[in-house]
GROMACS .gro file of C-alpha atoms in nm:
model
  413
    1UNK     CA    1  -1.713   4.636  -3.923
    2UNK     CA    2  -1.792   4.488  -3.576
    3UNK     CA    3  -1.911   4.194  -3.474
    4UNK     CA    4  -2.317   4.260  -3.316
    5UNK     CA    5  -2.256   4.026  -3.035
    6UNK     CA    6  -2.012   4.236  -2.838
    7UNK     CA    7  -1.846   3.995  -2.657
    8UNK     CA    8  -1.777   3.638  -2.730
    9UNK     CA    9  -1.586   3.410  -2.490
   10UNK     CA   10  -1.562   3.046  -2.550
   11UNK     CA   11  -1.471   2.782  -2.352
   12UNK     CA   12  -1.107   2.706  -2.336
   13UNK     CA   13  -0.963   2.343  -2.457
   14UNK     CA   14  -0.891   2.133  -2.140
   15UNK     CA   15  -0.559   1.963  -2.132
   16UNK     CA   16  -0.462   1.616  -1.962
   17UNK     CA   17  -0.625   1.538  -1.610
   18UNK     CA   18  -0.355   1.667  -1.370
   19UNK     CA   19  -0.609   1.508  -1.092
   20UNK     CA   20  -0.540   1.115  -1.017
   21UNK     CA   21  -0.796   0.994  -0.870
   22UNK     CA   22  -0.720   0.634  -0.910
   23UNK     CA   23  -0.458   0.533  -0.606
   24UNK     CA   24  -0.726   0.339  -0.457
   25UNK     CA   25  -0.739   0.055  -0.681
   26UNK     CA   26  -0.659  -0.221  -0.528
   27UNK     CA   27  -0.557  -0.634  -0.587
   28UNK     CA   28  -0.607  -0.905  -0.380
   29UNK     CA   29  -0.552  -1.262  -0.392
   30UNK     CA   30  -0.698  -1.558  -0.190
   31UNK     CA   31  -0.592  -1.923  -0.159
   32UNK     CA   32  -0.995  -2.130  -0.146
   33UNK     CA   33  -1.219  -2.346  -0.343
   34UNK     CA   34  -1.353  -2.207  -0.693
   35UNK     CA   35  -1.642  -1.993  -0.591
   36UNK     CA   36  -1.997  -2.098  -0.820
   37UNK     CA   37  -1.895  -1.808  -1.077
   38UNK     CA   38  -1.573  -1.738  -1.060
   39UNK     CA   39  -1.307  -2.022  -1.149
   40UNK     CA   40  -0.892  -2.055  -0.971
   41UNK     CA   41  -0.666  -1.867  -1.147
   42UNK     CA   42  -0.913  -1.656  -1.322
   43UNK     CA   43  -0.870  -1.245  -1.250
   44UNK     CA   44  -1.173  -1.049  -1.243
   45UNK     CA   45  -1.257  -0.693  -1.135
   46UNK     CA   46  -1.541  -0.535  -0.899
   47UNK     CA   47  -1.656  -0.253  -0.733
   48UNK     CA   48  -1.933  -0.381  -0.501
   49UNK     CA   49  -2.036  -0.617  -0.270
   50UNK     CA   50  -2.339  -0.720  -0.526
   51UNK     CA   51  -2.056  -0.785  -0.785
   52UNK     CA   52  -1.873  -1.025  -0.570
   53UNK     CA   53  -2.245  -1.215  -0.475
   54UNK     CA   54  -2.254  -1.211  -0.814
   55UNK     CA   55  -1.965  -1.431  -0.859
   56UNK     CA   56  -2.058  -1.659  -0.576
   57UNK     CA   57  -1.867  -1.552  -0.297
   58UNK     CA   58  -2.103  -1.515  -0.015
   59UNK     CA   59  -2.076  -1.494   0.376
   60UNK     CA   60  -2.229  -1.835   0.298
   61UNK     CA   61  -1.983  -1.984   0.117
   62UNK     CA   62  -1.742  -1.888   0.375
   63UNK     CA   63  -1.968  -2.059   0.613
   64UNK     CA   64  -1.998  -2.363   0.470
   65UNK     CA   65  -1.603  -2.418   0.345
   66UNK     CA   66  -1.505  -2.262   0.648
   67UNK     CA   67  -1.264  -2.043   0.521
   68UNK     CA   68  -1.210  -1.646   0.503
   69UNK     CA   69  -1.252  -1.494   0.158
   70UNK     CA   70  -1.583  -1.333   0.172
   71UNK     CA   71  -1.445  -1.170   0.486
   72UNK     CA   72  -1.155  -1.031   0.324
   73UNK     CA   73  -1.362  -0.868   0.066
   74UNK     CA   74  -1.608  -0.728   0.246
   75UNK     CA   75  -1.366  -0.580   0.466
   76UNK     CA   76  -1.229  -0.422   0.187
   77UNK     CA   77  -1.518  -0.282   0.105
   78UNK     CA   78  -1.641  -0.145   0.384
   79UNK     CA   79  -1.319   0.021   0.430
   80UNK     CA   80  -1.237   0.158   0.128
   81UNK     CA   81  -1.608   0.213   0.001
   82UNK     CA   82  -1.831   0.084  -0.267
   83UNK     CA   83  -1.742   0.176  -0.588
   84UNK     CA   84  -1.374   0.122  -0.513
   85UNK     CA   85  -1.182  -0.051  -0.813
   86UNK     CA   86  -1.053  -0.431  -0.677
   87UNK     CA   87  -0.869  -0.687  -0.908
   88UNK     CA   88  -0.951  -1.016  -0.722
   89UNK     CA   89  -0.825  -1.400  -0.805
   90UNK     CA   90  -0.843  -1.711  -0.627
   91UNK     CA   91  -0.578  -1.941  -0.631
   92UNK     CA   92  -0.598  -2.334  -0.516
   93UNK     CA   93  -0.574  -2.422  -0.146
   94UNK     CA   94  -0.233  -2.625  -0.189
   95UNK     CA   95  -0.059  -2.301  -0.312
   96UNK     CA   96   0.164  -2.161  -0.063
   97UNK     CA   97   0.226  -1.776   0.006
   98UNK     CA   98   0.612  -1.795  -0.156
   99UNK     CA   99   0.453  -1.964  -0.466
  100UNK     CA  100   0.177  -1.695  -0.488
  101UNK     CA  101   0.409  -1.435  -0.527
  102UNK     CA  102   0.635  -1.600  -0.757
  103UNK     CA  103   0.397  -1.759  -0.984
  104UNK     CA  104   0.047  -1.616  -0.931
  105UNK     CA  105   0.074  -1.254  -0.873
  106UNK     CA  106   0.253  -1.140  -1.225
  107UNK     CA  107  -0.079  -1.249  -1.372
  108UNK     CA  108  -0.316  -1.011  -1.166
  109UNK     CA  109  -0.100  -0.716  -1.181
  110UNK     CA  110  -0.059  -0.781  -1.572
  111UNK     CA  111  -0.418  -0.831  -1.634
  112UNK     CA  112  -0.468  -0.448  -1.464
  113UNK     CA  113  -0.230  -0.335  -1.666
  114UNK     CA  114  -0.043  -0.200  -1.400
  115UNK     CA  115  -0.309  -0.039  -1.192
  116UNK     CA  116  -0.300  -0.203  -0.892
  117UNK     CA  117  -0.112   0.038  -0.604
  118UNK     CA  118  -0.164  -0.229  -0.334
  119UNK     CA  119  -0.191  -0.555  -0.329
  120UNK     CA  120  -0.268  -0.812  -0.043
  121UNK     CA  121  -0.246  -1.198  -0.042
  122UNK     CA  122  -0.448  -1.404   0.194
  123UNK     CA  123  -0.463  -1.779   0.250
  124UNK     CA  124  -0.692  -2.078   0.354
  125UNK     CA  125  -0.554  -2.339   0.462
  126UNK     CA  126  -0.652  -2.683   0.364
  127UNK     CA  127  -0.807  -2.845   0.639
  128UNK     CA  128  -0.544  -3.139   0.662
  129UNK     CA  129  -0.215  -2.908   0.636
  130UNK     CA  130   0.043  -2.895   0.891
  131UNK     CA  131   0.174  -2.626   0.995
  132UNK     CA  132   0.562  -2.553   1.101
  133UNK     CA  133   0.686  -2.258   1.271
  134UNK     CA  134   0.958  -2.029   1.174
  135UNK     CA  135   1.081  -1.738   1.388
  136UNK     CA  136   0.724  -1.736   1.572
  137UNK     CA  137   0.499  -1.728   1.208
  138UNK     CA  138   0.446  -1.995   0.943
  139UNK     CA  139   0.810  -2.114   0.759
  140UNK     CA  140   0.535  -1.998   0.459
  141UNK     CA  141   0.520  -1.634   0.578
  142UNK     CA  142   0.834  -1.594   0.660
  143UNK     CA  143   0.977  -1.759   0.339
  144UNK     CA  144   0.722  -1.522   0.147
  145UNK     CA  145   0.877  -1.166   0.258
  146UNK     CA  146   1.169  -1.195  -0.028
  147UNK     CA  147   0.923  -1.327  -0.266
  148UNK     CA  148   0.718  -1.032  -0.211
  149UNK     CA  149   0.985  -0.781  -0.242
  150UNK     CA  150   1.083  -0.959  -0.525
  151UNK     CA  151   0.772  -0.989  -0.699
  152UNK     CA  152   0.754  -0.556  -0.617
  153UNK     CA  153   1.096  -0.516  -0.817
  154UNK     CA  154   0.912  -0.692  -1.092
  155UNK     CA  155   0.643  -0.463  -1.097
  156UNK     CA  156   0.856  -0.162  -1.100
  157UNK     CA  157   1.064  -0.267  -1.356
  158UNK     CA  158   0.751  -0.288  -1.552
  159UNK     CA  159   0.622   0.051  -1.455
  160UNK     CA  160   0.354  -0.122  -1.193
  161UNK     CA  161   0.522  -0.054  -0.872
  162UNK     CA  162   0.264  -0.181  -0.552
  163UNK     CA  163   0.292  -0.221  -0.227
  164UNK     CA  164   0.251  -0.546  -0.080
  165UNK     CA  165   0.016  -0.713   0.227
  166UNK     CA  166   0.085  -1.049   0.356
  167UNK     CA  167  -0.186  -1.213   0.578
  168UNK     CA  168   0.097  -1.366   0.877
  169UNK     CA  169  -0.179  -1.620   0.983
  170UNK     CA  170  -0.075  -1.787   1.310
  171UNK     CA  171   0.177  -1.621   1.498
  172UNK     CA  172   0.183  -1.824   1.775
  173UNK     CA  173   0.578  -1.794   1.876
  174UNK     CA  174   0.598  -1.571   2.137
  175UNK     CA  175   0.655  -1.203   2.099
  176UNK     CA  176   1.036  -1.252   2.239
  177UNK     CA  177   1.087  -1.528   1.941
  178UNK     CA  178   0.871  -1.349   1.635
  179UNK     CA  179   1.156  -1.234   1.362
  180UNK     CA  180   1.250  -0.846   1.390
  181UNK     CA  181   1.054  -0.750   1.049
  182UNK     CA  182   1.252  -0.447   1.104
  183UNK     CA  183   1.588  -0.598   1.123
  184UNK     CA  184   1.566  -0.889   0.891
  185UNK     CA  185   1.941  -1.063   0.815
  186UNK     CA  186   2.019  -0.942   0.484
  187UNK     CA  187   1.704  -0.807   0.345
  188UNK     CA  188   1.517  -0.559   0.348
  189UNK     CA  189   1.169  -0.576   0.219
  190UNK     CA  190   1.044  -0.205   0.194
  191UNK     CA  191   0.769  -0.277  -0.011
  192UNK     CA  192   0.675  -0.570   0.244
  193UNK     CA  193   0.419  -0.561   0.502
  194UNK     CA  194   0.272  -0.815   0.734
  195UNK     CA  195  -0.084  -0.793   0.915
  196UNK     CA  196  -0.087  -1.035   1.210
  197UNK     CA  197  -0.407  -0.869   1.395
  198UNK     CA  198  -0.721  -1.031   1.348
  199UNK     CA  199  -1.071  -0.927   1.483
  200UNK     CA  200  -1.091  -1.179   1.783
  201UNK     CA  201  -1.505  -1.220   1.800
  202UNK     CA  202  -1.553  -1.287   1.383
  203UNK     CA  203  -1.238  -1.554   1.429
  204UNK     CA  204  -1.455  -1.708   1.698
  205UNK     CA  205  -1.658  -1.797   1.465
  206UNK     CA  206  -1.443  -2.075   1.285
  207UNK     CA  207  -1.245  -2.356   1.339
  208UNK     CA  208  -0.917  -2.495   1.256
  209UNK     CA  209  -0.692  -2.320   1.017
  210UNK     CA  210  -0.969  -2.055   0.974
  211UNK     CA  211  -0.957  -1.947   1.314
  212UNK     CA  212  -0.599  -1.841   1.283
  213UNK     CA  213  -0.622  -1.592   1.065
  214UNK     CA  214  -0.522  -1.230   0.995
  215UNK     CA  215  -0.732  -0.971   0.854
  216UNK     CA  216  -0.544  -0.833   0.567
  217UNK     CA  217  -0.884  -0.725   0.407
  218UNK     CA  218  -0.912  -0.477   0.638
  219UNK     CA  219  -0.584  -0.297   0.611
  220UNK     CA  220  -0.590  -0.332   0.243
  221UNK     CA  221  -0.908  -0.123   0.253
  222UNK     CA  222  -0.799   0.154   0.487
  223UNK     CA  223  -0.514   0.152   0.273
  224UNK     CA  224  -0.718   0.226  -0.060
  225UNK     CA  225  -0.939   0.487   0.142
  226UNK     CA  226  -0.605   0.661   0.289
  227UNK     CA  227  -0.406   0.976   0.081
  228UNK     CA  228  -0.046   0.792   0.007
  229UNK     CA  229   0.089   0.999   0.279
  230UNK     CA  230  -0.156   0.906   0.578
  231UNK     CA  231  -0.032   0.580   0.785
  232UNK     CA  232  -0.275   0.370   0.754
  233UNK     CA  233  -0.309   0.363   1.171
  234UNK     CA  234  -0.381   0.774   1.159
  235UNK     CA  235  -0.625   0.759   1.534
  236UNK     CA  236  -0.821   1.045   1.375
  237UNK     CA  237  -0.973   0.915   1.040
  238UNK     CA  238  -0.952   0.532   1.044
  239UNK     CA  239  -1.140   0.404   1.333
  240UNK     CA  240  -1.198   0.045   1.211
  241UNK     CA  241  -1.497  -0.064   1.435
  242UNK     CA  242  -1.828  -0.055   1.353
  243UNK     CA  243  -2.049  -0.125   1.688
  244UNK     CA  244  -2.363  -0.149   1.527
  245UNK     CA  245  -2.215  -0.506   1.307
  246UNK     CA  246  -2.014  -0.599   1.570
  247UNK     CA  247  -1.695  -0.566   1.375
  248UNK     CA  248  -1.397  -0.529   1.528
  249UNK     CA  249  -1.440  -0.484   1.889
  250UNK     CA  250  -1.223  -0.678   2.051
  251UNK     CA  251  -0.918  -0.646   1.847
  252UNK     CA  252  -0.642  -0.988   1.844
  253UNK     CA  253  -0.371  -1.152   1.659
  254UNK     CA  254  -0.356  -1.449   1.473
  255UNK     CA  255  -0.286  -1.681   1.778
  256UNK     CA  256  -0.619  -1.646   1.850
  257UNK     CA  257  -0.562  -1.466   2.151
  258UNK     CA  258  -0.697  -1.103   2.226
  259UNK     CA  259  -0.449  -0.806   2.259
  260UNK     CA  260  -0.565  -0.802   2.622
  261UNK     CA  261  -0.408  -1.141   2.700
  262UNK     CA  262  -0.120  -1.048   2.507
  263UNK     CA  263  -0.095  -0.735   2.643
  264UNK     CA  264   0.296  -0.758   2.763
  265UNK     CA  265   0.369  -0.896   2.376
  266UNK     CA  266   0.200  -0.589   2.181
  267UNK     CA  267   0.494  -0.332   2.242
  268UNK     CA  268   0.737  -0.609   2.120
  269UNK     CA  269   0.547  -0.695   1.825
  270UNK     CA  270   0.487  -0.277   1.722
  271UNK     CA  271   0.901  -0.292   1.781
  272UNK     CA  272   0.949  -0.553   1.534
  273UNK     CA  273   0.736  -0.420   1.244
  274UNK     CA  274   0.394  -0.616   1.245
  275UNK     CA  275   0.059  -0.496   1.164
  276UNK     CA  276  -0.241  -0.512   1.370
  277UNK     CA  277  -0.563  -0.334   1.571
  278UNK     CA  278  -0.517  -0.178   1.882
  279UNK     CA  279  -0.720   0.046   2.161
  280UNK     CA  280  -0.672   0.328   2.342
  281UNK     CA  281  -0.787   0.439   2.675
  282UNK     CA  282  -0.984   0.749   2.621
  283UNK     CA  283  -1.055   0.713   2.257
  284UNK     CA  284  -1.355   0.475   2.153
  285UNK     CA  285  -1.293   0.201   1.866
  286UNK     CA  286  -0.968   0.013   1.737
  287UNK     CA  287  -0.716   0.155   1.517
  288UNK     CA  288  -0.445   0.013   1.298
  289UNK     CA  289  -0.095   0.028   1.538
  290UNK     CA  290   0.092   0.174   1.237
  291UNK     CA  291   0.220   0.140   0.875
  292UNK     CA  292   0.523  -0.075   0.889
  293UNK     CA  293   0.722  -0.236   0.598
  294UNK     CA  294   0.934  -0.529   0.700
  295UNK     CA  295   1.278  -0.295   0.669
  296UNK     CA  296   1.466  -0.072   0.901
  297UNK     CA  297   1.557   0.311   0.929
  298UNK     CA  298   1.847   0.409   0.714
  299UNK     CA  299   1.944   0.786   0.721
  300UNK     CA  300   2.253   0.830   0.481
  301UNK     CA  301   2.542   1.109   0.512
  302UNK     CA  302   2.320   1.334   0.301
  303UNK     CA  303   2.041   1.330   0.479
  304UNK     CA  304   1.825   1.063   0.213
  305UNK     CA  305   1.612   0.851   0.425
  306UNK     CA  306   1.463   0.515   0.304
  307UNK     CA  307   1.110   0.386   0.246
  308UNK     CA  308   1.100   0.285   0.612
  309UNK     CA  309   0.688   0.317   0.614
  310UNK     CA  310   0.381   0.254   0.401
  311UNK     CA  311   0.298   0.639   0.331
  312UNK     CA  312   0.649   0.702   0.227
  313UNK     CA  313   0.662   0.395  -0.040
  314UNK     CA  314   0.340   0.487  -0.170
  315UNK     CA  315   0.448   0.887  -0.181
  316UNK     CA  316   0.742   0.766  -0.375
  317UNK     CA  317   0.541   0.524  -0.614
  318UNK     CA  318   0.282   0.771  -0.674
  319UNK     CA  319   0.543   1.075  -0.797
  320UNK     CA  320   0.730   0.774  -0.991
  321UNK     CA  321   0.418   0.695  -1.206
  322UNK     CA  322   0.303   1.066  -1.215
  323UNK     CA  323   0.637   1.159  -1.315
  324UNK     CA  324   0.691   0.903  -1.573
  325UNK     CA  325   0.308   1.004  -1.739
  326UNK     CA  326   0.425   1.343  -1.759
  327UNK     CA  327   0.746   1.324  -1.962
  328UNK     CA  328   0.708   0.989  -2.115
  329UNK     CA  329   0.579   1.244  -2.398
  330UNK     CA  330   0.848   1.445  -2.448
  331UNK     CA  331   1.084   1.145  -2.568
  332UNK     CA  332   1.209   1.185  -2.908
  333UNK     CA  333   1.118   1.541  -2.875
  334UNK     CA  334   1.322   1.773  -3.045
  335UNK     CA  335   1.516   2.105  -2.835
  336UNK     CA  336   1.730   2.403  -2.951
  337UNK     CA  337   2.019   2.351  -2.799
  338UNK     CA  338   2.308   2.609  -2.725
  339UNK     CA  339   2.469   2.719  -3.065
  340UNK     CA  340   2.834   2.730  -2.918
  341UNK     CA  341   2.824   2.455  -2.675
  342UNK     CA  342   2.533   2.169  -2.772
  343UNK     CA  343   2.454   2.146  -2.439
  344UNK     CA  344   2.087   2.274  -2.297
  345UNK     CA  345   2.008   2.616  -2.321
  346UNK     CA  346   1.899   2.768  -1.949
  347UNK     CA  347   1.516   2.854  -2.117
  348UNK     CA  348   1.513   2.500  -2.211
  349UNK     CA  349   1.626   2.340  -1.867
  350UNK     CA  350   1.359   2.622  -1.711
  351UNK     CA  351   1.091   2.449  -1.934
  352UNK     CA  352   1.187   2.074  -1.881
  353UNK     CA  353   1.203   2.161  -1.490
  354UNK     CA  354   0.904   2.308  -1.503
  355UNK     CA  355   0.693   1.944  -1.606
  356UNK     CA  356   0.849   1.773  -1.333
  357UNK     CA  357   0.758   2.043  -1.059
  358UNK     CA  358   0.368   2.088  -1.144
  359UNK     CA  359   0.389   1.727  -1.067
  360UNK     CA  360   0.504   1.835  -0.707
  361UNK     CA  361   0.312   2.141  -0.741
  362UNK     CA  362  -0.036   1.920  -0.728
  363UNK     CA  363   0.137   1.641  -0.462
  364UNK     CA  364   0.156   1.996  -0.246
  365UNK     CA  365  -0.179   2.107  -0.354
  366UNK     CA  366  -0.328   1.757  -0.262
  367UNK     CA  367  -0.130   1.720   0.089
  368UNK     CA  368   0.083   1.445  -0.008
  369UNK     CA  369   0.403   1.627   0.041
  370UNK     CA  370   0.577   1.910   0.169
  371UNK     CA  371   0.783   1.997  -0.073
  372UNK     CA  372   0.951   1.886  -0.470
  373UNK     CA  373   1.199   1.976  -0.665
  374UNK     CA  374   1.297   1.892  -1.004
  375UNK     CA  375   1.653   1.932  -1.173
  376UNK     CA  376   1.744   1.903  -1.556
  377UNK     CA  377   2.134   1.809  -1.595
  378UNK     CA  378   2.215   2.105  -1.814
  379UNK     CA  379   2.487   1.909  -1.971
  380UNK     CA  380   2.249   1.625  -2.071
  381UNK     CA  381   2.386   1.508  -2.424
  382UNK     CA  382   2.073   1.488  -2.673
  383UNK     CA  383   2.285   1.476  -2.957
  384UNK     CA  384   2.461   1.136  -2.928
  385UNK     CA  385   2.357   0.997  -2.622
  386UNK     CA  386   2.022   1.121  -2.642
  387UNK     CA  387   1.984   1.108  -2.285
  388UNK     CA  388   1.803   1.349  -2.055
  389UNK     CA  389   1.950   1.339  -1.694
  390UNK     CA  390   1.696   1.438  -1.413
  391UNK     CA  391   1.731   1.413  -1.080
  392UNK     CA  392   1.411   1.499  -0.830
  393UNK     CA  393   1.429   1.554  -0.445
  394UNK     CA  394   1.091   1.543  -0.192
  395UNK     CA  395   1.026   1.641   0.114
  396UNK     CA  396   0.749   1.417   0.255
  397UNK     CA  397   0.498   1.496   0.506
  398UNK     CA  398   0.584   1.450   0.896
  399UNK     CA  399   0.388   1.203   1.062
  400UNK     CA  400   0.311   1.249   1.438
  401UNK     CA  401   0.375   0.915   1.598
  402UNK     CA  402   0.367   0.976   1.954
  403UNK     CA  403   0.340   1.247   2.213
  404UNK     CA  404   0.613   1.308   2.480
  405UNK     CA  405   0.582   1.576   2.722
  406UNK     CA  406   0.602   1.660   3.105
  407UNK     CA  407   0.309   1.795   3.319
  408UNK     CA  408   0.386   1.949   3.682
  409UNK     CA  409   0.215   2.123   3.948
  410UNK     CA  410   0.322   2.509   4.047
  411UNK     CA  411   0.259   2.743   4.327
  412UNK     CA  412   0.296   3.008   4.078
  413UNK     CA  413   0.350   3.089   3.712
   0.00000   0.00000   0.00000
């Protein structure tokens, strides 16, 4: 007997979504007054400008506490887009940077449930507090970097891992006397970065403590909008002015001063690892100088290279988690194992390999990296240890960060 309808194809069962979409997600946390709708130590989540009116947080209220949160977020925003995913809480005034990100920050990256890739924390100063300076920022800022790598080894021993923006609000030491972010005395803060560049004509605007300020909102929203391998300063996609608002056009840092005044200081400051805009003759608009992390270069004997930038800690997170997702599964699986030996049989390492390296396979596929490898221990013992041993190599993306070449005039070729 046959079937009358000749031919019958049916749609095929679709598996897990190999396609993350969700690396923009994003945390922030301010230091301010309770906005009307949205009470200190209280995380919420939005994806729009209308949602944070909603909670009170207005270019008024800014305004009229003098302070800089509705900047922040709306810098976010129109960075990274509306519709982007951001975890947001307000702290009190009196709570310093250090004691943000040892007692506040645990809370928002718990309450997203480990979501959050990037997360920046921003300040406002109450109007009466003193400021004291250490090694050119803030003894605040500076005594925040290990707290902020710390707080990142918390996340990633709970399976969260982030990177971290701290808003370095006056720098006012000289370039010559700012610490070396990239050389810091026994630490080394990969996961750390500082933004010390502010848009000099919206800072006009306030006074005081608000004046000083550095626009972390801004790089934490080119960060969401960037792949985790593009440096967040890339001069062809992240232009960061916008003529027609008037935002960011004359680009300065959190002295107050404009990069053109401190135009002798700006190569020091790119040396030593901060954050901020900059311009360049012949190409219109400001651009993020780079994607530094307050730690230095390190190149071992075999070649391994550290998480000396922003794209490659955020590579590395991102094949972590994705890598974790894909064979958290398979524990207390079951395998044949080799009859005369009860190690792994090759098919079997072929197999468990093969998980790990469709993992690469997309990172390739989606530009992230160059090139991944995985490798299954064939002697793993899954008898009495129960332990699979896997070991995974990448091969990032280069990054072009400046041009050098020689030009001459000839007679002749």
């Amino acid at each position: 007997m046959s079937d009358l309808s000749g031919i019958k194809i049916e749609k095929g069962r679709l598996g897990a979504n190999r396609r993350n979409v969700s690396y923009a997600i994003s945390g922030l946390i301010i230091s301010a007054i309770a906005a009307s709708a949205l009470a200190l130590d209280t995380p919420t989540t939005v994806y729009n400008m209308n949602d944070v009116k909603a909670l009170g947080i207005t270019a008024e209220y800014d305004t009229t506490n003098n302070m800089n949160v509705h900047r922040h977020i709306s810098e976010f925003y129109r960075n990274a887009g509306e519709g982007t995913e951001l975890h947001l809480m307000l702290v009190a005034q009196s709570v310093d940077l250090p004691t943000i990100c040892e007692t506040k920050a645990q809370l928002l990256l718990a309450n997203a449930k480990g979501n959050i890739k990037q997360l920046a924390i921003a300040v406002n100063l109450e109007a009466s507090a003193t400021v004291v300076l250490l090694n050119g920022m803030p003894t605040e800022v500076y005594n925040a970097i290990p707290k902020a790598q710390a707080l990142y080894e918390w996340a990633d021993v709970h399976f969260m891992p982030c990177q971290i923006i701290l808003e370095c609000y006056q720098n006012t030491g000289s370039a010559s006397s700012s610490a070396d972010l990239r050389n810091l005395e026994n630490l080394e803060a990969d996961k750390v970065t500082l933004v010390n560049g502010q848009d000099f004509l919206y800072a006009s605007t306030k006074t005081g403590h608000a004046q000083k300020f550095a626009d972390v909102g801004t790089v934490l929203g080119v960060m969401a909008k960037a792949n985790v391998n593009q440096n967040i300063g890339n001069n062809e996609i992240f232009n960061i002015t916008d003529g027609t608002k008037g935002i960011w056009i004359e680009p300065g840092i959190s002295s107050h001063k404009t990069n053109t005044e401190l135009i002798e200081d700006l190569q020091t400051l790119e040396n030593k690892g901060y954050v901020f805009g900059v311009t360049y003759t012949g190409l219109a608009g400001v651009r993020l100088n780079n994607d530094h992390v307050c730690a230095p270069v390190v190149i071992d004997a075999d070649f391994k290279v550290n998480e000396h930038t922003i794209a490659l800690g955020r590579t590395s997170d991102k094949a972590r988690r994705e890598l974790r997702s894909v064979y958290l599964p398979k524990v207390k699986t079951d395998w044949l194992l080799d009859e005369t030996t009860g190690k792994l049989r090759p098919a079997t390492v072929v197999a468990l390999e093969d998980i790990g390296d469709k993992v690469f396979d997309d990172m390739v596929r989606n530009g992230e990296i160059t090139y991944g490898k995985t490798s299954v221990d064939a002697n793993s013992d899954l008898i009495v240890a129960k332990e699979l041993i896997v070991s995974y190599v990448i091969v990032p993306r280069g990054n072009i960060g400046e041009i050098k070449g020689t030009i001459n005039f000839k007679t002749q070729v």
